[in-house]
XYZ file of C-alpha atoms in Angstrom:
476
model
C -93.590 -96.642 -31.045
C -95.404 -98.028 -34.228
C -98.036 -96.122 -36.129
C -101.543 -96.829 -35.730
C -104.134 -97.022 -38.752
C -106.883 -94.481 -38.483
C -110.470 -95.457 -38.875
C -112.843 -93.578 -41.374
C -115.483 -91.382 -39.787
C -114.951 -90.743 -35.973
C -112.922 -92.191 -33.134
C -113.056 -92.361 -29.321
C -110.223 -91.337 -27.270
C -110.617 -92.318 -23.506
C -108.563 -90.689 -20.742
C -109.144 -90.174 -16.928
C -112.637 -91.108 -17.858
C -113.244 -88.451 -20.526
C -114.421 -89.105 -23.842
C -113.593 -87.119 -27.057
C -115.121 -87.394 -30.289
C -112.359 -86.406 -32.545
C -112.508 -85.862 -36.589
C -110.502 -88.329 -38.949
C -108.834 -85.147 -40.213
C -107.270 -84.378 -37.110
C -106.272 -87.962 -35.664
C -102.838 -88.415 -37.111
C -101.442 -84.937 -36.075
C -103.299 -85.446 -32.503
C -102.016 -89.041 -32.099
C -98.287 -87.783 -32.520
C -98.731 -85.047 -30.356
C -99.899 -87.100 -27.774
C -97.433 -89.733 -28.391
C -94.554 -86.935 -28.140
C -95.747 -85.759 -24.721
C -95.963 -89.049 -23.395
C -92.074 -89.867 -24.645
C -90.972 -86.525 -23.043
C -92.942 -87.429 -19.792
C -91.840 -90.794 -19.551
C -88.083 -89.453 -19.868
C -88.153 -86.667 -17.595
C -90.378 -88.051 -15.111
C -87.325 -89.267 -13.037
C -85.838 -86.131 -13.030
C -88.960 -84.249 -11.332
C -89.119 -86.761 -8.459
C -86.570 -84.545 -6.418
C -89.005 -82.028 -6.576
C -91.748 -84.026 -4.740
C -93.805 -85.139 -7.852
C -94.988 -88.802 -7.698
C -96.721 -90.952 -10.331
C -99.497 -90.887 -8.395
C -99.656 -87.166 -8.146
C -99.097 -86.862 -11.881
C -100.645 -89.396 -14.117
C -98.160 -88.908 -17.085
C -95.317 -90.360 -15.465
C -94.405 -93.984 -16.387
C -96.759 -94.381 -19.300
C -99.777 -92.661 -17.606
C -102.806 -91.035 -19.718
C -102.130 -87.596 -20.959
C -105.307 -86.353 -21.858
C -107.043 -83.656 -19.482
C -109.940 -81.362 -19.811
C -108.314 -78.730 -17.629
C -106.256 -76.025 -19.304
C -104.564 -75.618 -15.960
C -103.833 -79.222 -15.710
C -102.101 -79.303 -19.062
C -100.053 -76.325 -18.290
C -98.915 -78.129 -14.716
C -97.683 -81.080 -16.393
C -95.953 -78.812 -18.955
C -94.131 -76.991 -16.030
C -93.765 -80.139 -14.459
C -91.901 -81.910 -17.258
C -89.796 -78.826 -18.215
C -88.811 -78.055 -14.793
C -87.341 -81.517 -14.718
C -85.434 -80.622 -17.815
C -84.290 -77.326 -16.606
C -82.863 -78.818 -13.543
C -80.979 -81.499 -15.340
C -79.459 -78.554 -17.384
C -78.678 -76.914 -14.242
C -76.947 -79.550 -12.818
C -74.883 -80.075 -15.761
C -73.255 -76.856 -15.395
C -71.323 -77.573 -11.965
C -70.559 -80.902 -13.337
C -69.119 -79.357 -16.357
C -66.940 -76.903 -14.487
C -65.794 -79.451 -11.992
C -64.711 -81.679 -15.122
C -63.367 -78.711 -17.263
C -61.230 -77.740 -14.536
C -59.549 -81.200 -14.313
C -59.214 -81.542 -17.810
C -57.396 -77.993 -17.781
C -54.858 -79.573 -15.573
C -54.541 -82.919 -17.545
C -54.215 -81.280 -20.757
C -51.871 -78.285 -19.890
C -49.459 -80.701 -18.082
C -49.795 -82.961 -20.743
C -48.694 -80.608 -23.409
C -45.983 -79.419 -20.987
C -44.746 -82.877 -20.855
C -44.799 -83.499 -24.579
C -42.807 -80.203 -24.945
C -40.194 -81.490 -22.448
C -39.922 -84.843 -23.918
C -39.328 -83.595 -27.586
C -36.451 -81.488 -26.346
C -34.680 -84.406 -24.435
C -35.905 -87.260 -26.580
C -32.599 -89.100 -26.446
C -32.170 -89.150 -22.543
C -36.115 -90.213 -21.846
C -37.193 -92.843 -24.739
C -34.808 -95.520 -23.403
C -36.845 -95.533 -20.261
C -40.354 -96.135 -21.941
C -40.139 -99.780 -20.929
C -39.435 -98.766 -17.156
C -42.285 -96.856 -17.130
C -44.465 -99.471 -18.777
C -43.764 -101.425 -15.691
C -44.283 -98.721 -13.200
C -48.037 -98.444 -14.812
C -48.893 -102.216 -14.772
C -47.529 -102.249 -10.759
C -49.556 -99.324 -10.060
C -53.000 -100.609 -11.845
C -52.396 -104.211 -10.445
C -51.750 -102.678 -6.695
C -54.169 -99.676 -6.520
C -56.452 -99.971 -9.294
C -57.880 -103.195 -9.665
C -60.901 -102.913 -12.100
C -60.252 -99.627 -13.354
C -57.618 -100.710 -15.828
C -60.434 -101.573 -18.289
C -60.454 -98.012 -19.121
C -63.329 -97.194 -21.497
C -64.528 -100.830 -21.255
C -65.487 -100.163 -17.686
C -67.530 -96.725 -18.678
C -69.321 -98.717 -21.512
C -70.298 -101.245 -19.193
C -71.734 -98.915 -16.807
C -73.504 -96.999 -19.416
C -75.195 -100.157 -20.594
C -76.056 -101.112 -16.992
C -73.602 -103.809 -16.413
C -71.866 -102.240 -14.015
C -72.916 -100.199 -10.981
C -69.951 -97.774 -10.404
C -66.538 -96.376 -11.454
C -63.904 -96.327 -8.734
C -62.627 -92.564 -8.177
C -59.241 -94.010 -8.092
C -59.404 -94.128 -11.866
C -58.857 -90.427 -12.204
C -55.372 -90.268 -10.751
C -54.398 -93.387 -12.151
C -55.433 -92.732 -15.561
C -53.810 -89.039 -15.434
C -50.510 -90.126 -14.045
C -49.988 -93.268 -16.245
C -50.998 -91.254 -19.289
C -48.630 -88.707 -18.550
C -45.760 -90.963 -18.153
C -46.750 -92.718 -21.412
C -46.179 -89.408 -23.150
C -43.061 -88.481 -21.202
C -41.157 -91.446 -22.426
C -42.110 -91.465 -26.045
C -45.168 -93.561 -26.267
C -47.561 -92.907 -29.377
C -50.966 -92.488 -27.511
C -53.735 -89.888 -26.982
C -55.652 -88.165 -24.572
C -59.323 -88.133 -25.208
C -59.994 -91.547 -23.446
C -58.342 -90.186 -20.384
C -60.738 -87.380 -20.364
C -63.922 -89.034 -21.047
C -62.941 -91.614 -18.626
C -62.386 -88.652 -16.001
C -65.557 -87.233 -17.009
C -67.631 -90.205 -16.810
C -66.110 -91.135 -13.219
C -66.703 -87.634 -11.826
C -70.120 -87.089 -13.010
C -71.450 -90.464 -12.340
C -69.906 -90.262 -8.736
C -71.845 -86.994 -8.256
C -74.971 -88.373 -9.753
C -74.784 -91.393 -7.258
C -75.003 -88.927 -4.281
C -77.895 -86.606 -5.629
C -81.587 -87.267 -4.875
C -82.812 -88.094 -8.442
C -84.877 -91.291 -8.846
C -83.578 -93.851 -11.478
C -81.824 -91.060 -14.011
C -80.026 -94.436 -15.633
C -77.029 -93.431 -17.528
C -77.723 -89.944 -18.097
C -74.787 -88.385 -15.482
C -72.324 -90.780 -17.191
C -73.304 -89.140 -20.397
C -72.903 -85.764 -19.118
C -69.441 -86.428 -17.878
C -68.496 -87.816 -21.116
C -69.546 -84.956 -22.822
C -68.104 -82.515 -20.266
C -64.551 -84.785 -20.314
C -64.388 -84.320 -24.254
C -65.630 -80.827 -24.445
C -63.024 -79.900 -21.621
C -60.085 -81.287 -23.303
C -60.993 -80.392 -26.913
C -62.958 -77.296 -26.060
C -65.589 -78.312 -28.881
C -68.719 -78.371 -26.945
C -71.224 -79.311 -29.729
C -69.088 -82.151 -31.043
C -68.588 -83.179 -27.277
C -72.377 -83.477 -26.632
C -73.521 -85.422 -29.587
C -70.244 -87.814 -29.198
C -71.733 -88.418 -25.721
C -74.789 -89.278 -26.707
C -74.266 -91.316 -29.772
C -70.945 -93.283 -28.825
C -72.764 -95.983 -26.676
C -74.851 -97.631 -29.080
C -74.039 -97.118 -32.727
C -77.241 -95.876 -34.622
C -79.295 -94.848 -31.682
C -79.100 -91.414 -30.066
C -79.559 -91.007 -26.063
C -81.817 -88.257 -26.156
C -82.930 -87.850 -22.944
C -78.961 -86.533 -22.029
C -79.120 -84.282 -24.789
C -79.895 -80.641 -22.946
C -77.543 -81.690 -19.674
C -74.499 -82.979 -22.084
C -74.910 -79.493 -23.702
C -74.956 -77.393 -20.703
C -71.831 -79.669 -19.375
C -70.011 -79.270 -22.532
C -70.222 -75.515 -22.695
C -69.553 -75.304 -19.127
C -66.627 -77.641 -19.430
C -65.326 -75.756 -22.245
C -65.310 -72.284 -20.811
C -63.905 -73.451 -17.711
C -60.864 -75.261 -19.065
C -60.348 -72.054 -21.582
C -60.581 -69.653 -18.548
C -57.748 -71.920 -16.930
C -55.581 -71.635 -19.594
C -56.050 -74.687 -22.005
C -56.265 -73.211 -25.809
C -58.344 -74.633 -28.234
C -56.990 -75.957 -31.380
C -58.400 -74.532 -34.539
C -57.278 -73.664 -38.126
C -59.182 -71.678 -40.283
C -59.616 -73.653 -43.931
C -60.459 -71.764 -46.573
C -59.811 -73.951 -49.508
C -63.111 -75.873 -50.705
C -64.344 -77.976 -53.320
C -67.076 -77.707 -56.118
C -70.160 -79.692 -55.252
C -70.348 -80.755 -59.051
C -70.129 -84.152 -60.238
C -66.396 -84.451 -60.352
C -65.965 -82.797 -56.911
C -68.945 -85.179 -55.510
C -66.762 -87.917 -56.944
C -63.361 -86.914 -55.208
C -65.306 -86.526 -52.089
C -66.641 -89.937 -52.004
C -63.063 -91.482 -52.911
C -61.803 -89.442 -49.876
C -64.684 -90.917 -47.546
C -64.181 -94.352 -48.573
C -60.390 -94.203 -48.159
C -60.656 -92.595 -44.546
C -63.684 -94.849 -43.745
C -61.711 -97.729 -44.662
C -58.396 -96.821 -42.406
C -60.624 -95.907 -39.514
C -62.266 -99.152 -39.522
C -58.928 -101.153 -40.075
C -57.231 -99.145 -37.071
C -60.226 -100.354 -34.785
C -59.870 -103.968 -36.138
C -56.225 -103.999 -35.696
C -56.316 -102.410 -32.451
C -58.551 -105.017 -31.048
C -56.668 -107.851 -32.715
C -53.472 -106.603 -31.472
C -54.343 -106.591 -27.982
C -55.509 -110.124 -28.198
C -52.470 -111.420 -29.786
C -49.923 -109.418 -27.349
C -52.169 -110.825 -24.442
C -52.056 -114.318 -25.866
C -48.344 -114.226 -27.080
C -46.936 -112.653 -23.593
C -49.769 -113.386 -20.847
C -47.939 -112.164 -18.196
C -48.557 -108.203 -18.443
C -44.964 -107.130 -16.928
C -43.224 -109.000 -19.608
C -45.278 -107.809 -22.243
C -45.073 -104.209 -21.438
C -41.627 -104.416 -20.715
C -40.586 -106.392 -24.014
C -42.924 -104.363 -26.264
C -41.657 -101.027 -24.484
C -37.894 -102.001 -25.496
C -38.826 -102.689 -28.912
C -40.709 -99.409 -29.477
C -38.295 -97.281 -27.783
C -35.738 -98.723 -30.245
C -38.240 -98.354 -33.318
C -39.439 -94.644 -32.016
C -36.036 -93.511 -31.737
C -34.778 -94.837 -35.203
C -37.585 -93.188 -36.877
C -36.633 -89.896 -37.117
C -35.869 -89.751 -33.378
C -39.424 -89.604 -32.362
C -41.160 -88.393 -34.983
C -44.401 -90.351 -34.194
C -43.928 -90.131 -30.511
C -46.974 -88.671 -28.355
C -50.044 -87.291 -29.866
C -49.041 -86.821 -33.198
C -49.729 -82.898 -33.128
C -46.581 -82.203 -35.225
C -48.095 -84.291 -37.875
C -51.272 -82.354 -37.554
C -49.691 -79.076 -37.747
C -47.356 -79.963 -40.693
C -50.471 -81.162 -42.520
C -52.156 -77.874 -42.202
C -49.472 -75.233 -42.121
C -50.040 -74.724 -45.958
C -47.067 -76.854 -47.183
C -48.202 -80.175 -46.398
C -46.905 -81.643 -49.540
C -43.698 -81.120 -48.750
C -43.784 -81.324 -44.578
C -45.781 -84.763 -44.755
C -44.187 -87.906 -45.871
C -46.430 -90.527 -48.019
C -45.789 -93.078 -44.967
C -46.254 -90.799 -42.053
C -50.061 -92.075 -41.514
C -49.104 -95.502 -41.798
C -46.176 -95.452 -39.320
C -48.446 -93.581 -36.726
C -51.263 -96.006 -37.382
C -48.873 -98.718 -36.510
C -46.836 -97.388 -33.492
C -50.026 -96.318 -31.909
C -51.862 -99.580 -32.065
C -48.421 -101.393 -30.817
C -48.369 -98.927 -27.938
C -51.763 -99.262 -26.703
C -51.497 -103.310 -27.212
C -48.376 -103.434 -24.972
C -50.716 -101.948 -21.993
C -49.502 -98.203 -21.903
C -52.271 -95.563 -21.196
C -53.865 -92.956 -23.367
C -56.651 -92.626 -25.951
C -56.676 -93.181 -29.505
C -58.554 -90.148 -30.870
C -55.657 -87.382 -31.343
C -53.469 -90.054 -32.922
C -56.460 -90.659 -35.174
C -56.633 -87.083 -36.123
C -52.959 -87.260 -36.975
C -53.381 -90.384 -39.107
C -56.344 -88.868 -40.783
C -54.672 -85.526 -41.418
C -51.623 -87.365 -42.889
C -53.357 -89.415 -45.103
C -55.442 -86.485 -46.320
C -52.392 -84.461 -47.337
C -51.364 -87.802 -49.609
C -54.701 -88.244 -50.983
C -54.908 -84.740 -51.923
C -51.753 -84.980 -54.327
C -53.270 -87.976 -56.054
C -56.784 -86.317 -56.457
C -55.364 -82.689 -57.553
C -56.957 -81.151 -54.366
C -55.761 -78.618 -51.557
C -53.599 -80.391 -49.187
C -54.837 -78.338 -46.030
C -58.644 -78.913 -47.336
C -58.187 -82.946 -47.609
C -56.143 -83.026 -44.139
C -59.301 -81.527 -42.450
C -61.397 -83.644 -43.994
C -59.316 -86.573 -43.160
C -58.876 -84.990 -39.536
C -62.869 -85.552 -39.064
C -63.523 -88.662 -40.898
C -60.822 -91.092 -39.845
C -62.013 -90.466 -36.179
C -65.428 -90.718 -36.947
C -65.192 -93.919 -38.706
C -62.879 -95.503 -36.012
C -65.337 -94.350 -33.364
C -68.324 -95.433 -35.449
C -69.889 -92.165 -34.573
C -71.312 -89.961 -37.681
C -72.358 -86.419 -36.127
C -69.476 -85.919 -33.827
C -66.933 -85.686 -36.824
C -69.104 -83.483 -38.932
C -69.299 -80.936 -36.019
C -65.832 -81.593 -34.614
C -64.290 -80.232 -38.365
C -67.002 -77.418 -38.233
C -65.685 -76.513 -34.625
C -62.333 -76.783 -35.729
C -61.957 -75.905 -39.169
C -65.057 -73.393 -39.843
C -68.494 -74.066 -40.662
C -68.026 -72.801 -44.212
C -67.188 -76.397 -45.253
C -70.052 -77.734 -43.377
C -71.166 -79.673 -46.787
C -68.178 -81.350 -47.692
C -67.593 -82.343 -43.926
C -71.061 -83.922 -43.947
C -70.571 -85.695 -47.537
C -67.136 -87.528 -46.741
C -68.014 -88.103 -42.931
C -71.388 -90.108 -44.113
C -69.441 -92.003 -46.898
C -67.033 -92.883 -44.092
C -69.228 -94.049 -41.772
C -70.563 -96.308 -44.348
C -67.498 -97.771 -45.406
C -65.979 -98.391 -41.946
C -66.767 -101.979 -41.979
C -69.157 -101.149 -38.669
C -65.886 -101.335 -36.371
C -65.173 -99.410 -33.605
C -62.281 -98.589 -31.083
C -64.755 -99.537 -28.441
C -65.120 -102.861 -27.944
C -68.017 -102.597 -26.003
C -70.394 -100.362 -28.326
C -73.362 -101.947 -28.964
C -75.521 -101.704 -32.270
C -79.150 -100.450 -32.449
């Protein structure tokens, strides 16, 4: 709402046939207060409808006047508004618990599959193409429409689709497990976010809320991210900032937070461990230090943006070159099997957590090879372009951490420190988000380096060429 000029002298404000004369000095503050109350009321009016409050009973709903003479009326309005907020926050808790439990199952099985694959890589990796054929067959037989994955979630979030089929949940879980079992280079966060969005949106459509918009979808996205990575603060802001770059969906902030906290606690209680590493190395915030941080941010931003650009074009090129999805996944699967096995017998298979551990173990300059980040970059794009299932974020973590180690040697900085910065910043630049990577860096590596994460992630965000791995992400 744009700012209005204030006339000298006095000004008359009309509300419910009541006229008040307000001094000029107090008008800007009062106008801002009234605007804030009206915005809050409009946002949460839909939440209090199930409590029996209608627009006719409460005039503040849907743009009504907010000025009342009676103190009791003001208290009643505030109670009604905040009761809706509390109600949505309360609903987020069971949603988070349900989504967190599913993510715990998915995450623990995925980690066990990765460990089993690493022990039997020679036996399993030749069958990657067959697994790809099974995935395509399953989606074409039972999951028509759900194969769009995150694009479907974004369409529902933007109001272009009404629902997500619950069949997406078992299909995406099974196909991702299969991709990782036979050596595909892919992630897991997209799966968790899709699971959360599907479950929460399904629940929200069956609760008596009038026009909640995309709030339940965002609650589920936050819960899925938090349930898998156990970073509830980053998950909350990721969900509310990812649909539209440059705009926050504040209406979902509180319920997304409660759902994220509940999901993180639930998955932890069910045995899914949180990955965290205390990074004590740092960088002085003097002129040379700021210059090095800026260089890191530029590099991480360009790599993350390039990943998003290359992924989109690789999918288009693969579909144009091999339009039959069976032929595409089989041919590319055979090639990937040979390449992944030839490159150090599966070093770049799966999530890339081996590269993350190597980059952060205190001996990263020896354990990480200069080309690790580039090969993981290419092979992840090839795996996803072929039609295999999984996310992009954990490979992005490994790409950023590996690249950070390489840049640390060039800039004369601690390897684990640069790896942690790359872990967060490449994720942020590839997803075109700003606050989520800052918070995930702090939640995983410690809040002591918050200023450094902030600087590097801001620079990376500015230099990512406005690209995103989410093709349907809109711009504010």
